[in-house]
Amino acid sequence: MASLGDLKKIVDKLNGEVVTTVVYHAEDDELSYEVSSFRHRLANTCEQGCLVLGKSLIDREELRDDWDEEIKPNYIYCETADGTITPLGDTYTQVHSELEYGAVSQLTNTQWFEGENYWATIFGELNFSDIKELKIK
């Protein structure tokens, strides 16, 4: 089990990672993308989220009655402004994998259909010129 100090280092490392957000605009068949830190991307999505430690959630009394599942103190979660709490893991690899595969909905729209807007946040700095270059999961 990771210590709180180790989990804090994982959160700091993830927050500092470079991500590319790619948006396909169906109405004009255009792609746009933005490169930012993961912290910036998560904070500036519609739900305004952030990575938090379970310990900090447990310490906040107002959450105790609203959360149905057990919050683990040595675990990393994503908390959004609307009160959604998503469990992500307790290792760098596990949390990174959960984020890559769309555990936090505002980071990826995995319901892409022809003629509809699509967005994805991908770890790393990438350039795209065509929607077909995206690996839609």
XYZ file of C-alpha atoms in Angstrom:
137
model
C 0.000 0.000 0.000
C 1.361 3.397 -0.979
C 1.931 6.009 1.702
C 0.150 9.365 1.578
C 3.475 10.971 0.639
C 3.895 8.558 -2.280
C 0.330 9.224 -3.443
C 0.924 12.987 -3.290
C 3.989 12.508 -5.523
C 1.863 10.517 -7.991
C -0.761 13.291 -8.082
C 1.939 15.940 -8.569
C 3.548 13.927 -11.372
C 0.233 13.390 -13.161
C -0.800 17.036 -12.755
C 2.445 18.131 -14.395
C 2.205 15.796 -17.373
C 1.699 17.284 -20.815
C -1.533 16.320 -22.543
C -3.023 17.085 -25.936
C -6.759 17.614 -26.255
C -8.032 17.017 -29.768
C -11.475 18.233 -30.780
C -13.217 17.278 -34.009
C -15.831 19.879 -34.988
C -18.355 18.005 -37.126
C -20.154 21.144 -38.317
C -17.110 22.345 -40.269
C -15.142 19.067 -40.460
C -12.168 20.660 -38.681
C -9.771 19.514 -35.990
C -8.352 21.696 -33.269
C -6.021 20.755 -30.485
C -4.558 22.265 -27.358
C -1.450 21.213 -25.470
C -1.552 21.863 -21.712
C -0.704 20.351 -18.359
C -3.009 17.619 -17.127
C -3.979 19.785 -14.132
C -5.019 22.631 -16.473
C -7.007 20.295 -18.706
C -8.847 18.691 -15.813
C -9.592 22.028 -14.128
C -10.881 23.639 -17.314
C -13.344 21.009 -18.466
C -17.066 21.434 -17.948
C -17.025 19.604 -14.614
C -13.914 21.432 -13.324
C -12.161 18.477 -11.747
C -9.004 17.837 -9.781
C -7.098 14.832 -8.479
C -7.459 14.349 -4.723
C -6.324 11.871 -2.112
C -8.908 9.760 -0.334
C -7.617 11.052 3.003
C -8.595 14.613 2.062
C -12.094 13.442 1.062
C -12.543 11.581 4.356
C -11.454 14.677 6.275
C -14.242 16.725 4.675
C -17.281 16.114 6.820
C -19.795 17.382 4.247
C -18.952 14.488 1.910
C -19.487 11.699 4.424
C -23.276 11.592 4.097
C -23.353 12.035 0.317
C -20.964 9.283 -0.745
C -22.378 5.742 -0.860
C -19.118 3.872 -1.363
C -16.235 3.558 1.055
C -13.543 6.152 0.440
C -10.102 4.655 0.898
C -7.593 7.030 2.505
C -4.646 5.688 0.477
C -6.313 6.039 -2.923
C -6.443 8.697 -5.637
C -9.772 10.088 -6.834
C -10.986 12.695 -9.289
C -13.419 15.150 -7.727
C -15.514 17.474 -9.866
C -17.302 20.706 -9.013
C -20.672 18.953 -9.285
C -19.684 16.521 -6.518
C -18.833 13.497 -8.635
C -16.038 11.429 -7.115
C -14.357 8.868 -9.366
C -11.956 6.303 -7.863
C -8.795 5.961 -9.965
C -6.247 3.828 -8.114
C -3.289 3.773 -5.779
C -0.353 3.456 -8.191
C 0.878 5.740 -10.947
C 0.301 3.042 -13.578
C -3.228 2.289 -12.404
C -4.324 5.938 -12.217
C -2.696 6.789 -15.562
C -4.413 3.801 -17.184
C -7.830 4.731 -15.759
C -7.438 8.271 -17.075
C -6.285 7.069 -20.508
C -9.276 4.787 -20.872
C -11.853 7.411 -20.017
C -12.629 6.882 -16.326
C -13.170 10.641 -16.042
C -15.839 11.394 -18.619
C -14.985 15.013 -19.329
C -11.538 14.009 -20.592
C -12.801 11.829 -23.397
C -15.941 11.438 -25.451
C -15.825 7.787 -26.415
C -19.244 7.883 -28.080
C -18.014 9.301 -31.370
C -20.263 8.855 -34.391
C -19.890 10.141 -37.932
C -21.094 13.737 -38.126
C -20.814 14.443 -34.395
C -18.280 16.349 -32.344
C -15.555 14.238 -30.765
C -12.866 15.020 -28.246
C -10.075 13.117 -26.590
C -7.316 14.002 -24.173
C -4.136 12.066 -24.841
C -1.025 12.022 -22.674
C 1.891 13.587 -24.555
C 2.308 16.414 -27.039
C 0.860 15.331 -30.364
C -0.148 16.923 -33.661
C -3.126 15.748 -35.698
C -4.339 16.756 -39.119
C -7.125 14.231 -39.668
C -9.752 12.640 -37.414
C -8.745 9.237 -38.816
C -5.362 9.605 -37.079
C -7.097 9.314 -33.708
C -7.364 5.811 -32.340
C -10.983 5.853 -31.213
C -11.504 3.333 -28.416
